[in-house]
Amino acid sequence: MRENVVGRSAFGVELAETLAREPRQIPSKYFYDELGSALFEAITRLPWYRITRAETAMLARHARDILRPLPQPATLAELGCGSGDKIAVLVGAAADPFPVVQLIDISQAALDMARYRLQAIGVREVITHHAPYEQGLVRAVEKRPPETSLLVLFLGSNIGNFAPSAARDLLGRIRRSLRAGDALLLGADLVKPEADLLLAYDDPLKVTAAFNRNVLRRINDELGANFELDAFSHRATWNAAAQRVEAYLVSARHQHVSIPGAGVELSLREGEAIWTESSYKYQPEQVMAEGRAAGFSGGAQWIDQDAKFALTRFDVDR
Ligand code: AVI
């Protein structure tokens, strides 16, 4: 059993609790080990998954409008930067240089790659925080240079993987860590036709199925479990009332699984589904309302009507 960022015992303890729920659950944050992150990267290149491409194009197209209200000199901090592609697009398209860029991610490999990318396009100081969002945000605020404004980026519809109350909580924390003149840029996927959502979350190449099943491989690897991966199938459904795509791993037969690192013995029925992810989709005005509820003063919104994706800048009044 390997140690990991989250910590073996924290992973095992949390899994024991979530697998005991009805329906059983595995938190989606555990998707992102090295292989899971690579599979997610592959998903972002699928023709049916449009979030990443749409958002990157919008960042390039609207960079100057997005950045214009920020008092100079401005700095950036991205929560969950991944490979740094998107922040690099924003930096590359900006009229003014950024003296400092801060990157927050739970993957050290992602931070290394993103740092390299930004340094290659001339960012003088790149500060990385190997941490989850909340902790990384606290550290980034501590490290912000005095006399600069700060734009926090929370992109990729990562907000969509939070239940509404947790999303509200996180937006509130971000707001409270900012001061007058600062801003938040939030990328949120919008409600769209069910057929488009199901193609995005159950793609014909089965990359999303592999991404979902990989969490069982991770549990086998890190917690000594004996999940048989081909005894589980991927299912994605659109829950219109809750405005979310739900992902499940469905047991193909009645089976027993041991997870020693979580102290769990599971007995699964044929057809029993383990809930692994929720991807909430928003209406544009719901995004605006969430920002205001968190204490932001308003801001500006850009929408890709074709991909149905919104970038929203929330301002902190001066
Ligand atoms: C990272 N997150 C915003 C993705 C999403 O769309 O919910 C993860 C993902 N799950 C399946 N495909 C992509």
mmCIF file with all atom_site columns, N, CA and C in Angstrom, residues 88-122:
data_model
loop_
_atom_site.group_PDB
_atom_site.id
_atom_site.type_symbol
_atom_site.label_atom_id
_atom_site.label_alt_id
_atom_site.label_comp_id
_atom_site.label_asym_id
_atom_site.label_entity_id
_atom_site.label_seq_id
_atom_site.pdbx_PDB_ins_code
_atom_site.Cartn_x
_atom_site.Cartn_y
_atom_site.Cartn_z
_atom_site.occupancy
_atom_site.B_iso_or_equiv
_atom_site.pdbx_formal_charge
_atom_site.auth_seq_id
_atom_site.auth_comp_id
_atom_site.auth_asym_id
_atom_site.auth_atom_id
_atom_site.pdbx_PDB_model_num
ATOM 1   N N  . ALA A 1 88  ? -2.030 29.861 -18.741 1.00 0.00 ? 88  ALA A N  1
ATOM 2   C CA . ALA A 1 88  ? -1.027 30.315 -19.715 1.00 0.00 ? 88  ALA A CA 1
ATOM 3   C C  . ALA A 1 88  ? -1.706 31.082 -20.852 1.00 0.00 ? 88  ALA A C  1
ATOM 4   N N  . VAL A 1 89  ? -2.886 30.652 -21.253 1.00 0.00 ? 89  VAL A N  1
ATOM 5   C CA . VAL A 1 89  ? -3.623 31.363 -22.307 1.00 0.00 ? 89  VAL A CA 1
ATOM 6   C C  . VAL A 1 89  ? -3.979 32.768 -21.827 1.00 0.00 ? 89  VAL A C  1
ATOM 7   N N  . LEU A 1 90  ? -4.450 32.870 -20.597 1.00 0.00 ? 90  LEU A N  1
ATOM 8   C CA . LEU A 1 90  ? -4.831 34.175 -20.044 1.00 0.00 ? 90  LEU A CA 1
ATOM 9   C C  . LEU A 1 90  ? -3.602 35.094 -19.937 1.00 0.00 ? 90  LEU A C  1
ATOM 10  N N  . VAL A 1 91  ? -2.517 34.550 -19.417 1.00 0.00 ? 91  VAL A N  1
ATOM 11  C CA . VAL A 1 91  ? -1.282 35.334 -19.271 1.00 0.00 ? 91  VAL A CA 1
ATOM 12  C C  . VAL A 1 91  ? -0.788 35.787 -20.647 1.00 0.00 ? 91  VAL A C  1
ATOM 13  N N  . GLY A 1 92  ? -0.836 34.862 -21.606 1.00 0.00 ? 92  GLY A N  1
ATOM 14  C CA . GLY A 1 92  ? -0.342 35.165 -22.958 1.00 0.00 ? 92  GLY A CA 1
ATOM 15  C C  . GLY A 1 92  ? -1.157 36.238 -23.653 1.00 0.00 ? 92  GLY A C  1
ATOM 16  N N  . ALA A 1 93  ? -2.447 36.310 -23.329 1.00 0.00 ? 93  ALA A N  1
ATOM 17  C CA . ALA A 1 93  ? -3.323 37.262 -24.026 1.00 0.00 ? 93  ALA A CA 1
ATOM 18  C C  . ALA A 1 93  ? -3.465 38.585 -23.272 1.00 0.00 ? 93  ALA A C  1
ATOM 19  N N  . ALA A 1 94  ? -2.881 38.684 -22.075 1.00 0.00 ? 94  ALA A N  1
ATOM 20  C CA . ALA A 1 94  ? -3.053 39.894 -21.247 1.00 0.00 ? 94  ALA A CA 1
ATOM 21  C C  . ALA A 1 94  ? -2.240 41.067 -21.799 1.00 0.00 ? 94  ALA A C  1
ATOM 22  N N  . ALA A 1 95  ? -2.751 42.272 -21.568 1.00 0.00 ? 95  ALA A N  1
ATOM 23  C CA . ALA A 1 95  ? -2.038 43.470 -22.037 1.00 0.00 ? 95  ALA A CA 1
ATOM 24  C C  . ALA A 1 95  ? -0.822 43.759 -21.143 1.00 0.00 ? 95  ALA A C  1
ATOM 25  N N  . ASP A 1 96  ? -0.954 43.489 -19.837 1.00 0.00 ? 96  ASP A N  1
ATOM 26  C CA . ASP A 1 96  ? 0.131  43.781 -18.891 1.00 0.00 ? 96  ASP A CA 1
ATOM 27  C C  . ASP A 1 96  ? 0.725  42.481 -18.351 1.00 0.00 ? 96  ASP A C  1
ATOM 28  N N  . PRO A 1 97  ? 2.016  42.495 -18.030 1.00 0.00 ? 97  PRO A N  1
ATOM 29  C CA . PRO A 1 97  ? 2.623  41.268 -17.471 1.00 0.00 ? 97  PRO A CA 1
ATOM 30  C C  . PRO A 1 97  ? 2.193  41.051 -16.010 1.00 0.00 ? 97  PRO A C  1
ATOM 31  N N  . PHE A 1 98  ? 2.246  39.817 -15.564 1.00 0.00 ? 98  PHE A N  1
ATOM 32  C CA . PHE A 1 98  ? 1.938  39.507 -14.164 1.00 0.00 ? 98  PHE A CA 1
ATOM 33  C C  . PHE A 1 98  ? 3.249  39.279 -13.425 1.00 0.00 ? 98  PHE A C  1
ATOM 34  N N  . PRO A 1 99  ? 3.515  40.082 -12.366 1.00 0.00 ? 99  PRO A N  1
ATOM 35  C CA . PRO A 1 99  ? 4.769  39.878 -11.636 1.00 0.00 ? 99  PRO A CA 1
ATOM 36  C C  . PRO A 1 99  ? 4.789  38.546 -10.886 1.00 0.00 ? 99  PRO A C  1
ATOM 37  N N  . VAL A 1 100 ? 3.618  38.103 -10.431 1.00 0.00 ? 100 VAL A N  1
ATOM 38  C CA . VAL A 1 100 ? 3.546  36.864 -9.641  1.00 0.00 ? 100 VAL A CA 1
ATOM 39  C C  . VAL A 1 100 ? 2.318  36.069 -10.068 1.00 0.00 ? 100 VAL A C  1
ATOM 40  N N  . VAL A 1 101 ? 2.517  34.764 -10.243 1.00 0.00 ? 101 VAL A N  1
ATOM 41  C CA . VAL A 1 101 ? 1.389  33.859 -10.469 1.00 0.00 ? 101 VAL A CA 1
ATOM 42  C C  . VAL A 1 101 ? 1.496  32.732 -9.453  1.00 0.00 ? 101 VAL A C  1
ATOM 43  N N  . GLN A 1 102 ? 0.380  32.439 -8.772  1.00 0.00 ? 102 GLN A N  1
ATOM 44  C CA . GLN A 1 102 ? 0.383  31.348 -7.788  1.00 0.00 ? 102 GLN A CA 1
ATOM 45  C C  . GLN A 1 102 ? -0.488 30.198 -8.296  1.00 0.00 ? 102 GLN A C  1
ATOM 46  N N  . LEU A 1 103 ? -0.001 28.982 -8.098  1.00 0.00 ? 103 LEU A N  1
ATOM 47  C CA . LEU A 1 103 ? -0.684 27.795 -8.608  1.00 0.00 ? 103 LEU A CA 1
ATOM 48  C C  . LEU A 1 103 ? -0.986 26.856 -7.448  1.00 0.00 ? 103 LEU A C  1
ATOM 49  N N  . ILE A 1 104 ? -2.217 26.344 -7.431  1.00 0.00 ? 104 ILE A N  1
ATOM 50  C CA . ILE A 1 104 ? -2.636 25.438 -6.358  1.00 0.00 ? 104 ILE A CA 1
ATOM 51  C C  . ILE A 1 104 ? -3.145 24.157 -6.998  1.00 0.00 ? 104 ILE A C  1
ATOM 52  N N  . ASP A 1 105 ? -2.605 23.024 -6.585  1.00 0.00 ? 105 ASP A N  1
ATOM 53  C CA . ASP A 1 105 ? -3.097 21.741 -7.119  1.00 0.00 ? 105 ASP A CA 1
ATOM 54  C C  . ASP A 1 105 ? -2.697 20.621 -6.162  1.00 0.00 ? 105 ASP A C  1
ATOM 55  N N  . ILE A 1 106 ? -3.447 19.506 -6.227  1.00 0.00 ? 106 ILE A N  1
ATOM 56  C CA . ILE A 1 106 ? -3.071 18.361 -5.374  1.00 0.00 ? 106 ILE A CA 1
ATOM 57  C C  . ILE A 1 106 ? -2.092 17.440 -6.090  1.00 0.00 ? 106 ILE A C  1
ATOM 58  N N  . SER A 1 107 ? -1.769 17.766 -7.346  1.00 0.00 ? 107 SER A N  1
ATOM 59  C CA . SER A 1 107 ? -0.803 16.950 -8.080  1.00 0.00 ? 107 SER A CA 1
ATOM 60  C C  . SER A 1 107 ? 0.506  17.714 -8.254  1.00 0.00 ? 107 SER A C  1
ATOM 61  N N  . GLN A 1 108 ? 1.592  17.164 -7.708  1.00 0.00 ? 108 GLN A N  1
ATOM 62  C CA . GLN A 1 108 ? 2.897  17.813 -7.842  1.00 0.00 ? 108 GLN A CA 1
ATOM 63  C C  . GLN A 1 108 ? 3.333  17.819 -9.302  1.00 0.00 ? 108 GLN A C  1
ATOM 64  N N  . ALA A 1 109 ? 3.010  16.741 -10.031 1.00 0.00 ? 109 ALA A N  1
ATOM 65  C CA . ALA A 1 109 ? 3.386  16.662 -11.455 1.00 0.00 ? 109 ALA A CA 1
ATOM 66  C C  . ALA A 1 109 ? 2.714  17.798 -12.231 1.00 0.00 ? 109 ALA A C  1
ATOM 67  N N  . ALA A 1 110 ? 1.439  18.058 -11.904 1.00 0.00 ? 110 ALA A N  1
ATOM 68  C CA . ALA A 1 110 ? 0.714  19.138 -12.578 1.00 0.00 ? 110 ALA A CA 1
ATOM 69  C C  . ALA A 1 110 ? 1.366  20.484 -12.250 1.00 0.00 ? 110 ALA A C  1
ATOM 70  N N  . LEU A 1 111 ? 1.722  20.695 -10.991 1.00 0.00 ? 111 LEU A N  1
ATOM 71  C CA . LEU A 1 111 ? 2.343  21.968 -10.588 1.00 0.00 ? 111 LEU A CA 1
ATOM 72  C C  . LEU A 1 111 ? 3.666  22.193 -11.316 1.00 0.00 ? 111 LEU A C  1
ATOM 73  N N  . ASP A 1 112 ? 4.459  21.121 -11.441 1.00 0.00 ? 112 ASP A N  1
ATOM 74  C CA . ASP A 1 112 ? 5.759  21.241 -12.111 1.00 0.00 ? 112 ASP A CA 1
ATOM 75  C C  . ASP A 1 112 ? 5.554  21.637 -13.576 1.00 0.00 ? 112 ASP A C  1
ATOM 76  N N  . MET A 1 113 ? 4.574  20.989 -14.212 1.00 0.00 ? 113 MET A N  1
ATOM 77  C CA . MET A 1 113 ? 4.324  21.262 -15.620 1.00 0.00 ? 113 MET A CA 1
ATOM 78  C C  . MET A 1 113 ? 3.817  22.703 -15.812 1.00 0.00 ? 113 MET A C  1
ATOM 79  N N  . ALA A 1 114 ? 2.902  23.109 -14.935 1.00 0.00 ? 114 ALA A N  1
ATOM 80  C CA . ALA A 1 114 ? 2.313  24.449 -15.054 1.00 0.00 ? 114 ALA A CA 1
ATOM 81  C C  . ALA A 1 114 ? 3.379  25.531 -14.804 1.00 0.00 ? 114 ALA A C  1
ATOM 82  N N  . ARG A 1 115 ? 4.237  25.296 -13.824 1.00 0.00 ? 115 ARG A N  1
ATOM 83  C CA . ARG A 1 115 ? 5.310  26.261 -13.530 1.00 0.00 ? 115 ARG A CA 1
ATOM 84  C C  . ARG A 1 115 ? 6.204  26.446 -14.772 1.00 0.00 ? 115 ARG A C  1
ATOM 85  N N  . TYR A 1 116 ? 6.570  25.316 -15.372 1.00 0.00 ? 116 TYR A N  1
ATOM 86  C CA . TYR A 1 116 ? 7.442  25.348 -16.540 1.00 0.00 ? 116 TYR A CA 1
ATOM 87  C C  . TYR A 1 116 ? 6.792  26.158 -17.666 1.00 0.00 ? 116 TYR A C  1
ATOM 88  N N  . ARG A 1 117 ? 5.496  25.898 -17.865 1.00 0.00 ? 117 ARG A N  1
ATOM 89  C CA . ARG A 1 117 ? 4.739  26.587 -18.920 1.00 0.00 ? 117 ARG A CA 1
ATOM 90  C C  . ARG A 1 117 ? 4.749  28.090 -18.721 1.00 0.00 ? 117 ARG A C  1
ATOM 91  N N  . LEU A 1 118 ? 4.504  28.517 -17.479 1.00 0.00 ? 118 LEU A N  1
ATOM 92  C CA . LEU A 1 118 ? 4.411  29.950 -17.201 1.00 0.00 ? 118 LEU A CA 1
ATOM 93  C C  . LEU A 1 118 ? 5.776  30.627 -17.279 1.00 0.00 ? 118 LEU A C  1
ATOM 94  N N  . GLN A 1 119 ? 6.792  29.920 -16.798 1.00 0.00 ? 119 GLN A N  1
ATOM 95  C CA . GLN A 1 119 ? 8.133  30.514 -16.870 1.00 0.00 ? 119 GLN A CA 1
ATOM 96  C C  . GLN A 1 119 ? 8.555  30.662 -18.333 1.00 0.00 ? 119 GLN A C  1
ATOM 97  N N  . ALA A 1 120 ? 8.140  29.704 -19.152 1.00 0.00 ? 120 ALA A N  1
ATOM 98  C CA . ALA A 1 120 ? 8.506  29.742 -20.576 1.00 0.00 ? 120 ALA A CA 1
ATOM 99  C C  . ALA A 1 120 ? 7.880  30.940 -21.285 1.00 0.00 ? 120 ALA A C  1
ATOM 100 N N  . ILE A 1 121 ? 6.763  31.476 -20.743 1.00 0.00 ? 121 ILE A N  1
ATOM 101 C CA . ILE A 1 121 ? 6.170  32.652 -21.390 1.00 0.00 ? 121 ILE A CA 1
ATOM 102 C C  . ILE A 1 121 ? 6.457  33.927 -20.582 1.00 0.00 ? 121 ILE A C  1
ATOM 103 N N  . GLY A 1 122 ? 7.465  33.857 -19.716 1.00 0.00 ? 122 GLY A N  1
ATOM 104 C CA . GLY A 1 122 ? 8.012  35.079 -19.133 1.00 0.00 ? 122 GLY A CA 1
ATOM 105 C C  . GLY A 1 122 ? 7.479  35.496 -17.781 1.00 0.00 ? 122 GLY A C  1
#
